[in-house]
Coordinates of C-alpha atoms and ligand atoms in Angstrom, one line a residue:
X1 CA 0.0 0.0 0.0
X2 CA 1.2 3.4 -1.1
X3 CA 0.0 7.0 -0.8
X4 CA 1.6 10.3 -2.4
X5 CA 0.8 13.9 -2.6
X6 CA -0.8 16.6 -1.0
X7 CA -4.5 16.4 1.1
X8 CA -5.0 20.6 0.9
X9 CA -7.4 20.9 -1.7
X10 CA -6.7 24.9 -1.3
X11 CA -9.8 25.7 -3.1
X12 CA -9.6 23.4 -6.3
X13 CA -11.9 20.9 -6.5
X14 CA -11.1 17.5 -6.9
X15 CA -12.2 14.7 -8.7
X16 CA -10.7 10.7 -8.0
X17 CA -10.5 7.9 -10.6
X18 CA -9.7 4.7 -9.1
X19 CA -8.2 1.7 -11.7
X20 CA -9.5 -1.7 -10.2
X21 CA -7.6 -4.2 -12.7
X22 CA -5.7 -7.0 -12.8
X23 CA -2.9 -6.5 -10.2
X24 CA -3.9 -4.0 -8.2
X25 CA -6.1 -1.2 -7.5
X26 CA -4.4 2.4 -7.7
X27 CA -6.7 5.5 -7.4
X28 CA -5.6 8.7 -8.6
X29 CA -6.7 12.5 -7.2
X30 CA -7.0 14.6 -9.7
X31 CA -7.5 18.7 -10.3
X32 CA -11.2 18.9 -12.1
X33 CA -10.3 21.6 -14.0
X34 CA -6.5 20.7 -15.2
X35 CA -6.3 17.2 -14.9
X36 CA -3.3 17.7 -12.5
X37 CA -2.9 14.5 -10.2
X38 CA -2.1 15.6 -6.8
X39 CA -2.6 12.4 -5.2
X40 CA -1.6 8.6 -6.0
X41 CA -2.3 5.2 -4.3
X42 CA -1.9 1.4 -4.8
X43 CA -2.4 -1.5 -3.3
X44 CA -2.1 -5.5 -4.5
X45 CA -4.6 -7.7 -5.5
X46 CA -4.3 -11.4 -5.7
X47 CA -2.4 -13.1 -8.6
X48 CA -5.1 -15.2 -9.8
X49 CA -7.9 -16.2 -13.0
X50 CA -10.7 -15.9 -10.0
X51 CA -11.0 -13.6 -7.4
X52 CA -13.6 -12.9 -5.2
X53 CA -14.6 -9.1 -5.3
X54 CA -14.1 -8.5 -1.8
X55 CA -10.3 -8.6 -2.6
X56 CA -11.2 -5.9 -4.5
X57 CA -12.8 -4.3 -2.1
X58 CA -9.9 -4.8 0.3
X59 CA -7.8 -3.1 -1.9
X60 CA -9.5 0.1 -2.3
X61 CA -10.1 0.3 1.5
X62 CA -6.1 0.0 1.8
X63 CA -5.4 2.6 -0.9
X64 CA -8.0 4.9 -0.2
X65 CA -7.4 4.4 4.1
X66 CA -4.8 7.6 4.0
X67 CA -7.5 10.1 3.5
X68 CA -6.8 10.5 -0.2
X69 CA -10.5 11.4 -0.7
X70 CA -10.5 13.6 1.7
X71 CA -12.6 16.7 -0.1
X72 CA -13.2 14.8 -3.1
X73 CA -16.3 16.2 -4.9
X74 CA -16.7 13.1 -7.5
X75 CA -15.4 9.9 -7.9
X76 CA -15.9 7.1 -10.8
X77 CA -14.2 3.5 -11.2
X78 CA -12.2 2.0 -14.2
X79 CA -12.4 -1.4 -14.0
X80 CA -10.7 -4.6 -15.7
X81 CA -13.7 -5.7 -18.4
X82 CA -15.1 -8.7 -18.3
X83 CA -14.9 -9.9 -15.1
X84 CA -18.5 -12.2 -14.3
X85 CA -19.6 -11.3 -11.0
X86 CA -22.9 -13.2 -10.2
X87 CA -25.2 -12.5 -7.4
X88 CA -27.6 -13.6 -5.4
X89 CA -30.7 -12.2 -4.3
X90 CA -29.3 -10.3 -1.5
X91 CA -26.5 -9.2 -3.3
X92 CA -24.6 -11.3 -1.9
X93 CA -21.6 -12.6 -4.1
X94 CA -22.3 -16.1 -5.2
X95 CA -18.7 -17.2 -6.5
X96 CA -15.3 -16.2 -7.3
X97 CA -15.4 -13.8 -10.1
X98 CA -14.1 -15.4 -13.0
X99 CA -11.6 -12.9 -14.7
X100 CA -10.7 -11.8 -18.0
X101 CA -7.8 -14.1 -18.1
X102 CA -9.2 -17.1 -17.3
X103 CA -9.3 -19.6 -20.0
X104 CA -11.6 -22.2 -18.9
X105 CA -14.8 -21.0 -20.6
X106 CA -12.8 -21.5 -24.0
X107 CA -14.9 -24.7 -25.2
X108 CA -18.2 -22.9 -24.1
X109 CA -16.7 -19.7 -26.3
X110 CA -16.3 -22.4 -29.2
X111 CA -20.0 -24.1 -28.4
X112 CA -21.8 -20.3 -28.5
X113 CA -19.8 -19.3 -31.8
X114 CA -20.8 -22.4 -33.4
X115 CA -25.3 -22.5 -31.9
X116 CA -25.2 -19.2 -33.4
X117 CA -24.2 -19.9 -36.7
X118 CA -20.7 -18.7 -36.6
X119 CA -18.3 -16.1 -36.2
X120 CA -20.3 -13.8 -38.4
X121 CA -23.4 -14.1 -36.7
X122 CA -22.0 -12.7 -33.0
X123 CA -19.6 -9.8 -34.9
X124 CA -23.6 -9.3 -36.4
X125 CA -24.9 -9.1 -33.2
X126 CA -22.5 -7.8 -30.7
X127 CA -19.3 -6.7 -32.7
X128 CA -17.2 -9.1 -31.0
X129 CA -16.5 -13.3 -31.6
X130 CA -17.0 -15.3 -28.1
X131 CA -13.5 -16.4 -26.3
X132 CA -13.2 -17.2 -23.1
X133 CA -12.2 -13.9 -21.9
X134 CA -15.6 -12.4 -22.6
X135 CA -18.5 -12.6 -19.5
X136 CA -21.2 -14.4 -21.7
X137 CA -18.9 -17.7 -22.3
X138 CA -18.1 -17.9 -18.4
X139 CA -21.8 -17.8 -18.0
X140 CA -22.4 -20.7 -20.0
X141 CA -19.4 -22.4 -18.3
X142 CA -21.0 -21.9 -14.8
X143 CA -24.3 -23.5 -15.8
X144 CA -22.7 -26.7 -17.3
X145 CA -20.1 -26.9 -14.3
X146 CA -21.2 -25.3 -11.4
X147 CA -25.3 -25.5 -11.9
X148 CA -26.1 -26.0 -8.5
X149 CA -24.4 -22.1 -7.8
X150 CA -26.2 -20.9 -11.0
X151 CA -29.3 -21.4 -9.6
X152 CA -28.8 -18.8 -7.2
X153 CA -27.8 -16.2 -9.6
X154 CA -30.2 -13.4 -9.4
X155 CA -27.9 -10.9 -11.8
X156 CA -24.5 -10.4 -13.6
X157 CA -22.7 -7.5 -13.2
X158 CA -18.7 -6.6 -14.0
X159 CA -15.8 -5.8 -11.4
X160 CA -16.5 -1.8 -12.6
X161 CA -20.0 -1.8 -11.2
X162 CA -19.5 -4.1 -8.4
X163 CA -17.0 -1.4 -7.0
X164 CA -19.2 1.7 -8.0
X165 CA -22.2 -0.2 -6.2
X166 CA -20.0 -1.0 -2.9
X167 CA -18.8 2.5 -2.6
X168 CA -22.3 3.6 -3.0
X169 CA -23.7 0.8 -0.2
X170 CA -21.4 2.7 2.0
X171 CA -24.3 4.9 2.8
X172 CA -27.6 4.7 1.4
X173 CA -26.8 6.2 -2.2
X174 CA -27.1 2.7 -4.0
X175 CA -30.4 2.9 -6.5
X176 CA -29.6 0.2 -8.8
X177 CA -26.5 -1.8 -10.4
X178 CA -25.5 0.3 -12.9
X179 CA -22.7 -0.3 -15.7
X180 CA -21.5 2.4 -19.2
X181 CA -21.7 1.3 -22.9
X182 CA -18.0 0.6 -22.7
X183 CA -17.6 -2.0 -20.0
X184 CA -21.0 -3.3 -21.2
X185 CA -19.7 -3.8 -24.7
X186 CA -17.0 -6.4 -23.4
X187 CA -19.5 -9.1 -22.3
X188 CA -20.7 -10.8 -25.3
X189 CA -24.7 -9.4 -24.2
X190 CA -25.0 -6.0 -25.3
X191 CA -24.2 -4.1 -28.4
X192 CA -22.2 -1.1 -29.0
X193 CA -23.6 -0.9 -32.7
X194 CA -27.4 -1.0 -31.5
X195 CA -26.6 0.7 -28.1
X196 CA -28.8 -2.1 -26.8
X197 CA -28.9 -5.6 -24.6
X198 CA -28.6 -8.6 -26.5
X199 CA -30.7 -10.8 -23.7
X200 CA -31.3 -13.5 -25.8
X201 CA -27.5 -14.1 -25.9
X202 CA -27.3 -14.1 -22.3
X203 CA -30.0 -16.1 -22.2
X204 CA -29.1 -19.0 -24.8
X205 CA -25.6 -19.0 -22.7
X206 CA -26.8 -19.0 -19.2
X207 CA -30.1 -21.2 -19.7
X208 CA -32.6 -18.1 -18.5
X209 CA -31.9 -14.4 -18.0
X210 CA -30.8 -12.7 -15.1
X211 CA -30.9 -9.3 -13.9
X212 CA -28.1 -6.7 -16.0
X213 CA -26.9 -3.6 -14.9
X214 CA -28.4 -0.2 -16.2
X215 CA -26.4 1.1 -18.7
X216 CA -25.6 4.8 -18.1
X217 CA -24.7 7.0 -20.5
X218 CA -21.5 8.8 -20.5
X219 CA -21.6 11.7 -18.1
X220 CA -25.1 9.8 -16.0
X221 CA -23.5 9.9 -12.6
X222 CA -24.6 6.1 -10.4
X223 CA -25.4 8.2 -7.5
X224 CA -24.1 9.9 -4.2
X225 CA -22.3 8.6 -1.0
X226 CA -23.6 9.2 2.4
X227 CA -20.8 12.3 2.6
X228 CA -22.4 14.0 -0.9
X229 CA -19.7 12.8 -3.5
X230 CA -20.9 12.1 -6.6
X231 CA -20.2 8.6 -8.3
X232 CA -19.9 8.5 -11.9
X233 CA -21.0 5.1 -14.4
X234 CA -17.4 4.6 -14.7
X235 CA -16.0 2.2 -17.4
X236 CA -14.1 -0.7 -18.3
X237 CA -10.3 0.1 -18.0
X238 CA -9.1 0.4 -21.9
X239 CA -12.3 2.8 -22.1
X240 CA -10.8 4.8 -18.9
X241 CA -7.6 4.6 -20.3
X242 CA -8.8 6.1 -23.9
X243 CA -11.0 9.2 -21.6
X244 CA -7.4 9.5 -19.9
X245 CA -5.2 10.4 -22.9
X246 CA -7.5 12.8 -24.7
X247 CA -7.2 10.9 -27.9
X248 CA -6.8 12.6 -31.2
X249 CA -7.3 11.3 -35.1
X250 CA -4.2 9.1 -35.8
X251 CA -3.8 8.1 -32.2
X252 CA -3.6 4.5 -31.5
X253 CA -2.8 3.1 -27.8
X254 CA -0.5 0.1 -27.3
X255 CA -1.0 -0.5 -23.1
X256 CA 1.6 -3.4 -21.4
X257 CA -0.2 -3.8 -18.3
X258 CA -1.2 -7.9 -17.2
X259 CA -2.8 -7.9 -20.8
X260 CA -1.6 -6.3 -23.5
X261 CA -4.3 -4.0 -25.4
X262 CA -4.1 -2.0 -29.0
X263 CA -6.9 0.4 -29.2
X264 CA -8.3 3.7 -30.7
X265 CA -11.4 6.0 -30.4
X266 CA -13.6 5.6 -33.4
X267 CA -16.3 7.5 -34.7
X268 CA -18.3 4.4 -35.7
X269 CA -18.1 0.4 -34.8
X270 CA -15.6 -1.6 -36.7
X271 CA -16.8 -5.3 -37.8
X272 CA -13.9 -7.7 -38.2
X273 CA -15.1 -11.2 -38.6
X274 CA -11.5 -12.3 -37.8
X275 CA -12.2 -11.7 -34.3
X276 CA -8.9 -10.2 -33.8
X277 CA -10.6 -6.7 -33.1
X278 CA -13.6 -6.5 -31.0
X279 CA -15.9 -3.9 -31.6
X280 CA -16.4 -2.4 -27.8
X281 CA -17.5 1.0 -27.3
X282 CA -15.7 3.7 -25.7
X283 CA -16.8 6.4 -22.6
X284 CA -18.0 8.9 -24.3
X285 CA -20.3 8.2 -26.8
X286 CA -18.1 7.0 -29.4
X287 CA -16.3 3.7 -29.8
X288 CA -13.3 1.6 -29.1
X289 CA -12.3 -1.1 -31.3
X290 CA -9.8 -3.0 -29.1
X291 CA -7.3 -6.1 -29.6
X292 CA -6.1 -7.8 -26.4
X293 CA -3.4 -10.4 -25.9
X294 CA -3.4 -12.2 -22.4
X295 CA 0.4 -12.2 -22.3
X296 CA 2.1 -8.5 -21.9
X297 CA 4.2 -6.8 -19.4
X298 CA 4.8 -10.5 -17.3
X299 CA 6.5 -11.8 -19.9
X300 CA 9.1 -9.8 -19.4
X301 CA 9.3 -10.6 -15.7
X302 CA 9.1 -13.9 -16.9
X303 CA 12.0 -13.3 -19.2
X304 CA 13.8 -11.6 -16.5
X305 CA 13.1 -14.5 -13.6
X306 CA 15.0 -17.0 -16.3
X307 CA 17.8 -14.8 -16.8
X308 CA 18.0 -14.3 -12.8
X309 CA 18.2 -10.5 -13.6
X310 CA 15.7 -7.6 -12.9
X311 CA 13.6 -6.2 -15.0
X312 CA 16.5 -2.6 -15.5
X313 CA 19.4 -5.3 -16.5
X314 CA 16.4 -7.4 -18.9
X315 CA 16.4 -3.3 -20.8
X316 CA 20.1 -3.7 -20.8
X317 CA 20.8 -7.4 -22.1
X318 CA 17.4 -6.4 -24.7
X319 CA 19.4 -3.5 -26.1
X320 CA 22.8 -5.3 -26.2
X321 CA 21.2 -7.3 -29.0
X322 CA 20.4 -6.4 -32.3
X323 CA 17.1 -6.4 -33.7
X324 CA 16.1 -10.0 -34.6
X325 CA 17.8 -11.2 -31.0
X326 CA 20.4 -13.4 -33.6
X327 CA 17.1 -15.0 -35.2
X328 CA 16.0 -15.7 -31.8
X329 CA 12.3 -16.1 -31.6
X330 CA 9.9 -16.2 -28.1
X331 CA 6.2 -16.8 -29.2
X332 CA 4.9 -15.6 -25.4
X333 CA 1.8 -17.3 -25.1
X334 CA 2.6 -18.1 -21.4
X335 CA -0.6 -18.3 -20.2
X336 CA -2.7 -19.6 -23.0
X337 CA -3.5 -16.7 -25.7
X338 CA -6.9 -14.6 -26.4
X339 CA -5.7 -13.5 -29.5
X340 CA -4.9 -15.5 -31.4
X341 CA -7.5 -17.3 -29.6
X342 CA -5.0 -20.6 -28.5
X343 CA -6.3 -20.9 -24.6
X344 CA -4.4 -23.6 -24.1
X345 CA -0.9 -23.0 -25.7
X346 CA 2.1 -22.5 -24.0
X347 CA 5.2 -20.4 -25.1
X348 CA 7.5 -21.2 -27.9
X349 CA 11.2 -20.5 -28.1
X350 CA 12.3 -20.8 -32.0
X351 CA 15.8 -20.7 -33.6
X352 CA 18.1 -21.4 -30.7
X353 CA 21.2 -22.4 -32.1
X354 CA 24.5 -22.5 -29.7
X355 CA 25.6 -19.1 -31.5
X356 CA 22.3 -17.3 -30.9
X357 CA 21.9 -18.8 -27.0
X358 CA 22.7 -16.0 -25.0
X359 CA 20.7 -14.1 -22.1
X360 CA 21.0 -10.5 -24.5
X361 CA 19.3 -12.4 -27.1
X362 CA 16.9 -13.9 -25.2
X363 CA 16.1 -11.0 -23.3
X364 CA 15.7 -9.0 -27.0
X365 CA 13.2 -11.7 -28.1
X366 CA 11.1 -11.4 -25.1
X367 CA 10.5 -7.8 -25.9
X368 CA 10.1 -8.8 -29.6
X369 CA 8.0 -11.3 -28.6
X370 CA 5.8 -9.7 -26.6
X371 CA 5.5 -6.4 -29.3
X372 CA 5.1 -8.3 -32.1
X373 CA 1.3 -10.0 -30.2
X374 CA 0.8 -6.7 -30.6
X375 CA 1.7 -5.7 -34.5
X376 CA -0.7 -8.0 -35.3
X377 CA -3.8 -5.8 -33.1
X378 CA -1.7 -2.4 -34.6
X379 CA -1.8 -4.2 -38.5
X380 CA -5.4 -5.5 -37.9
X381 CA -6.8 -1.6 -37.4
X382 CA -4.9 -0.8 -40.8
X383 CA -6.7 -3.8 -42.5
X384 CA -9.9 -1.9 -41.1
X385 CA -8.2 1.3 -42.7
X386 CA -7.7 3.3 -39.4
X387 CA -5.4 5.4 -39.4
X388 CA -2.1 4.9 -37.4
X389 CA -0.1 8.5 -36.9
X390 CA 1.5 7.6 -33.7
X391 CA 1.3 5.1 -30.7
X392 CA 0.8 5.8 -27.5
X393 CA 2.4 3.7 -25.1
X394 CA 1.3 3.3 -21.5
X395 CA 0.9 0.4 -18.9
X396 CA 3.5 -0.6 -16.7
X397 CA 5.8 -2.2 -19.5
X398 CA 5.8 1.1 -20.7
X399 CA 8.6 2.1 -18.3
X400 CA 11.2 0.0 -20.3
X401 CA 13.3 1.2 -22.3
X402 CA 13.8 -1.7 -24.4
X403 CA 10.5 -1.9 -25.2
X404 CA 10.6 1.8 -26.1
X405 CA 13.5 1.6 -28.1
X406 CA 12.2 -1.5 -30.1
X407 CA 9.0 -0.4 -30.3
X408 CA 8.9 2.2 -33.3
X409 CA 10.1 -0.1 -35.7
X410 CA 7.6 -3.3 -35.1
X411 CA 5.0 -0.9 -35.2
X412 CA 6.2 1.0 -38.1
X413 CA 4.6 4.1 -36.3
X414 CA 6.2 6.6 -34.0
X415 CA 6.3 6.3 -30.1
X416 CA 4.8 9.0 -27.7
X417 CA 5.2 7.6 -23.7
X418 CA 2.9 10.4 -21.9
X419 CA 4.4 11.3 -19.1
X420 CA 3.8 8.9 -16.2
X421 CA 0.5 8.3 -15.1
X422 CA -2.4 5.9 -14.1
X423 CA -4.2 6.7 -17.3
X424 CA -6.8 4.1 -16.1
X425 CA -7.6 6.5 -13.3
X426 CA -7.1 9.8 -15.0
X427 CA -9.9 8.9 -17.7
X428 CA -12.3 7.7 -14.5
X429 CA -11.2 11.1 -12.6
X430 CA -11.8 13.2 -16.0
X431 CA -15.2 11.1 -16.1
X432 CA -15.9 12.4 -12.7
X433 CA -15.4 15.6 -13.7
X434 CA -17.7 15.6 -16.7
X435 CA -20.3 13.9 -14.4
X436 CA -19.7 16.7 -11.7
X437 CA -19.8 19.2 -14.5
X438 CA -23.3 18.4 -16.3
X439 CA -21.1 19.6 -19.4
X440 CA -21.9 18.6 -22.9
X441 CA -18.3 17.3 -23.2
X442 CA -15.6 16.2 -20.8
X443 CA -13.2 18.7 -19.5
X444 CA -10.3 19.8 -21.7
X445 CA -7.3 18.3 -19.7
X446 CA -4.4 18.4 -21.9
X447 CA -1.8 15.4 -22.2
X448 CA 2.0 15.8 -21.2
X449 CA 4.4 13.9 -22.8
X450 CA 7.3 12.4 -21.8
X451 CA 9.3 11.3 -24.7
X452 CA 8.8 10.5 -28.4
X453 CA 10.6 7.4 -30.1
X454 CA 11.9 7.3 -34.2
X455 CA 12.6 4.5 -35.8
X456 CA 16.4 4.2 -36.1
X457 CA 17.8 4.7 -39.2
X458 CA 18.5 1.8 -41.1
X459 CA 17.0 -0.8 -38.9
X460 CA 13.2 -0.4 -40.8
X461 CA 13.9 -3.8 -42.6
X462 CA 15.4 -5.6 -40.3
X463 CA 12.4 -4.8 -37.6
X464 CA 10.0 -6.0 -40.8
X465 CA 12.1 -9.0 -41.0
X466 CA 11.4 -9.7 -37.7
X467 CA 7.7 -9.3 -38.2
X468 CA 7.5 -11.7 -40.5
X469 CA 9.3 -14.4 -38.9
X470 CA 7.2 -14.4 -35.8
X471 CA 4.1 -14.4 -38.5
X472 CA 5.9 -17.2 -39.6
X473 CA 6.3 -19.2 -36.9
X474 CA 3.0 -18.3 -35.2
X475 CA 1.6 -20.0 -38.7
X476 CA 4.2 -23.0 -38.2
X477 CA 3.4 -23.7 -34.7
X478 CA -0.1 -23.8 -34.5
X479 CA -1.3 -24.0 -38.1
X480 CA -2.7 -20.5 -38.5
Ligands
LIG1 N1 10.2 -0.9 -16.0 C1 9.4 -2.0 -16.3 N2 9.7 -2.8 -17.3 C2 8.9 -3.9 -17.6 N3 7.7 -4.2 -16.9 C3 7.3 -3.3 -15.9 C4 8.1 -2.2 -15.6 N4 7.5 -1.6 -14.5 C5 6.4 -2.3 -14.3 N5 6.3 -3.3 -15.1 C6 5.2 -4.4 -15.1 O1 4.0 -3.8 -15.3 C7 2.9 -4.6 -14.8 C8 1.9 -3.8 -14.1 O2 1.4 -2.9 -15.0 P1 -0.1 -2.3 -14.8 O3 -0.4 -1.5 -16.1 O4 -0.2 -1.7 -13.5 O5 -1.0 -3.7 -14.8 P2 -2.6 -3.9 -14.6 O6 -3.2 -2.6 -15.0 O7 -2.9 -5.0 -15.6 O8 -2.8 -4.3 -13.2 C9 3.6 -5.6 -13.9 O9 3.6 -6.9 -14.4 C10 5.1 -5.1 -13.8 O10 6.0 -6.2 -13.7
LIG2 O1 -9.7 -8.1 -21.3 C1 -9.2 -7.0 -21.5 C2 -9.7 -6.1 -22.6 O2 -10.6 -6.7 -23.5 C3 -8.1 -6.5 -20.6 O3 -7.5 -5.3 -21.0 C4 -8.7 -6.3 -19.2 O4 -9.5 -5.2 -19.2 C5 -7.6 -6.3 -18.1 O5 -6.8 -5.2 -18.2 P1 -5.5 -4.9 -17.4 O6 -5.7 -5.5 -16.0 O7 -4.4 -5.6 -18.1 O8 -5.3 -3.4 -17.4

């Protein structure tokens, strides 16, 4: 648990975004006119597929136990999407959440694809093809294993509007569960095209319907606490993360956090019967066409737990090699893959000779490895001509330099690192703010950057080369 900054709101007001995902919960205090964060906090959550929300819960109690909201006038959660959280008909949770990441609803994903008619038929319906990491194939898996606990289900909601609804059960501000268009767009049941539920999707999966969550629109605040501060819908986490950096035409968002995410704000919903892209929608109205890999920024822990090195010396061995790591390859799917959808693969290391075998190399094809998951979400929006000026790179991973460095030329696009920040939480304070506001539009907060990355001269080629190889072997290895 960690807390920084200041609690003298000297006569701003303040708004807080709080960024429940994978890892860890971090809440961020924010000015509600500038965007300036004057105060940070963090605490851990468990490192698991399922989690019960009152880890969550836990968390935000320890972050927020410092006084950080002291004089906050609004407050709104970014959450990690996709998360089912069933309950009863007190409320009461009924199971673990299953997460994002959790692969075991993968044959129930395949099984919904296939009773509908295909992959056409769901990016039709709900812009998006069923894998396991989306809430309406974990809903089917609970009915078929765990039917004795699906009976009790009363309603489905996400980890965003579990949190919003606790903080507002804190005093007697809680109406209704309530969720936004973006997190609801991630769960396979509602559609970002039609702006509507899909409830006979839920229903086919899950055997009957169940309550859903209200979907607010953008600036709809959920309620009040017991102390007067306003809650806002809040969002799923990429959505947060968008509302964060203020994106412009051009800007496309790589994010390394637990999962790695390629995104940009788009004026209208993209339909990619590939399945790479998922047609979510964004937090203000817009939308958010989205790839996500399950493997990101741990796979260069994982790199760096082989090597016996930490994750400053992993930049430094990555950087030592050339690009192409000596024709070193590291397909990362270490914990299964979501895209491509292989739940139950395992990572690949390809082209180890005795010349190539060194920890510089290796370390360089982790990076490699782990961006080029990632080309494939960046060359999938070009496909859908969007239009890639620059990347924005955020997420912990951000914060190497390797990756920075390397970056650029996979992507074939210029790098912008914003200075850092828990964008998750700015977008949820600067959601918070619009809320507070009653504005048409959010509040102009304007985005400081904190270095830009070229390509390097003369290295465009061998970056392409690189590209293609780990096409190549992704095709090789599992036949696609
Ligand atoms: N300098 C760094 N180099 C590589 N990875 C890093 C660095 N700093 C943090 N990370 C990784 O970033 C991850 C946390 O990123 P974060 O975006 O907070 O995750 P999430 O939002 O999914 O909980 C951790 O796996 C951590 O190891
Ligand atoms: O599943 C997705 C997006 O579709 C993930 O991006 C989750 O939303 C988790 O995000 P992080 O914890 O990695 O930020």
């Amino acid at each position: 648990m960690e807390h920084q900054g200041d609690h003298v709101t000297d006569g701003r007001t303040l708004v807080a975004g709080v960024d429940s995902s994978t890892q860890s919960t971090k809440i961020v205090v924010c000015d509600a006119e500038t965007g300036e964060v004057v105060r940070t906090a963090r605490a851990s959550h468990p490192d698991a597929t399922e989690v019960h929300p009152d880890r969550w819960w836990e968390a935000f109690e320890q972050a927020s136990g410092g006084g950080i909201l002291d004089g906050v006038a609004a407050l709104a959660v970014g959450g990690q999407q996709h998360g089912m959280v069933t309950l009863d008909e007190d409320d009461a949770v009924v199971r673990d959440a299953l997460l994002w990441n959790d692969t075991r609803s993968a044959g129930a994903a395949r099984d919904l694809t296939a009773e509908l008619g295909g992959v056409a038929a769901w990016v039709d319906a709900v812009g998006l093809v069923p894998v396991a990491s989306f809430t309406v194939t974990k809903l089917r898996w609970l009915a078929e294993h765990e039917p004795d606990l699906a009976a009790r289900v009363e309603r489905v909601v996400l980890p965003h509007d579990w949190m919003t609804g606790q903080i507002l059960k804190q005093g007697n501000g809680f109406e209704r569960w309530s969720t936004d268009r973006g997190d609801a767009s991630g769960t396979g049941y509602w559609s970002a095209a039609d702006g509507d539920y899909r409830l006979d999707l839920l229903e086919r999966a899950f055997g009957r319907t169940v309550e859903v969550p209200e979907v607010l629109s953008p600036a709809q605040p959920a309620g009040r606490t017991a102390t007067g501060m306003l809650v806002a819908a809040g969002t799923g986490d990429n959505m947060g993360a968008a509302l964060g950096l203020t994106l412009h035409p051009g800007d496309v968002v790589v994010s390394l956090g637990t999962s790695g995410t390629v995104f940009t704000q788009h004026r209208s919903a993209i339909r990619d019967e590939t399945g790479a892209i998922a047609g979510f929608a964004d937090a203000t109205g817009h939308h958010l066409p989205l790839m996500c890999t399950l493997n990101a920024a741990r796979v260069l822990s994982a790199a760096a737990s082989m090597l016996g090195v930490d994750l400053a010396e992993l930049d430094r061995l990555a950087l030592e090699a050339g690009p192409g790591a000596g024709g070193l390859s590291l397909l990362p799917y270490l914990d299964g893959e979501r895209t491509p959808d292989l739940p139950d693969a395992t990572g690949t290391l390809g082209g180890l000779t005795r010349s190539n075998a060194t920890p510089e190399n290796l370390a360089r094809a982790a990076v490699e490895g782990m961006l080029c998951n990632l080309v494939a979400g960046v060359d999938a929006l070009r496909a859908k001509d969007v239009e890639v000026g620059r990347i924005l790179l955020i997420g912990g991973a951000a914060a190497s330099r390797a990756v920075r460095e390397v970056a650029p030329g996979l992507f074939r696009a210029p790098v912008v690192v914003p200075a850092p920040a828990e964008y998750v939480g700015v977008g949820a304070a600067r959601q918070a703010a619009w809320a507070l506001s009653g504005a048409a539009e959010p509040p102009t907060w304007a985005l400081e950057v904190d270095s830009e990355y070229a390509v390097r001269p003369g290295e465009e080629q061998a970056h392409a080369d690189v590209v293609a190889r780990y096409q190549a072997l992704v095709g090789s290895t599992h036949g696609l």
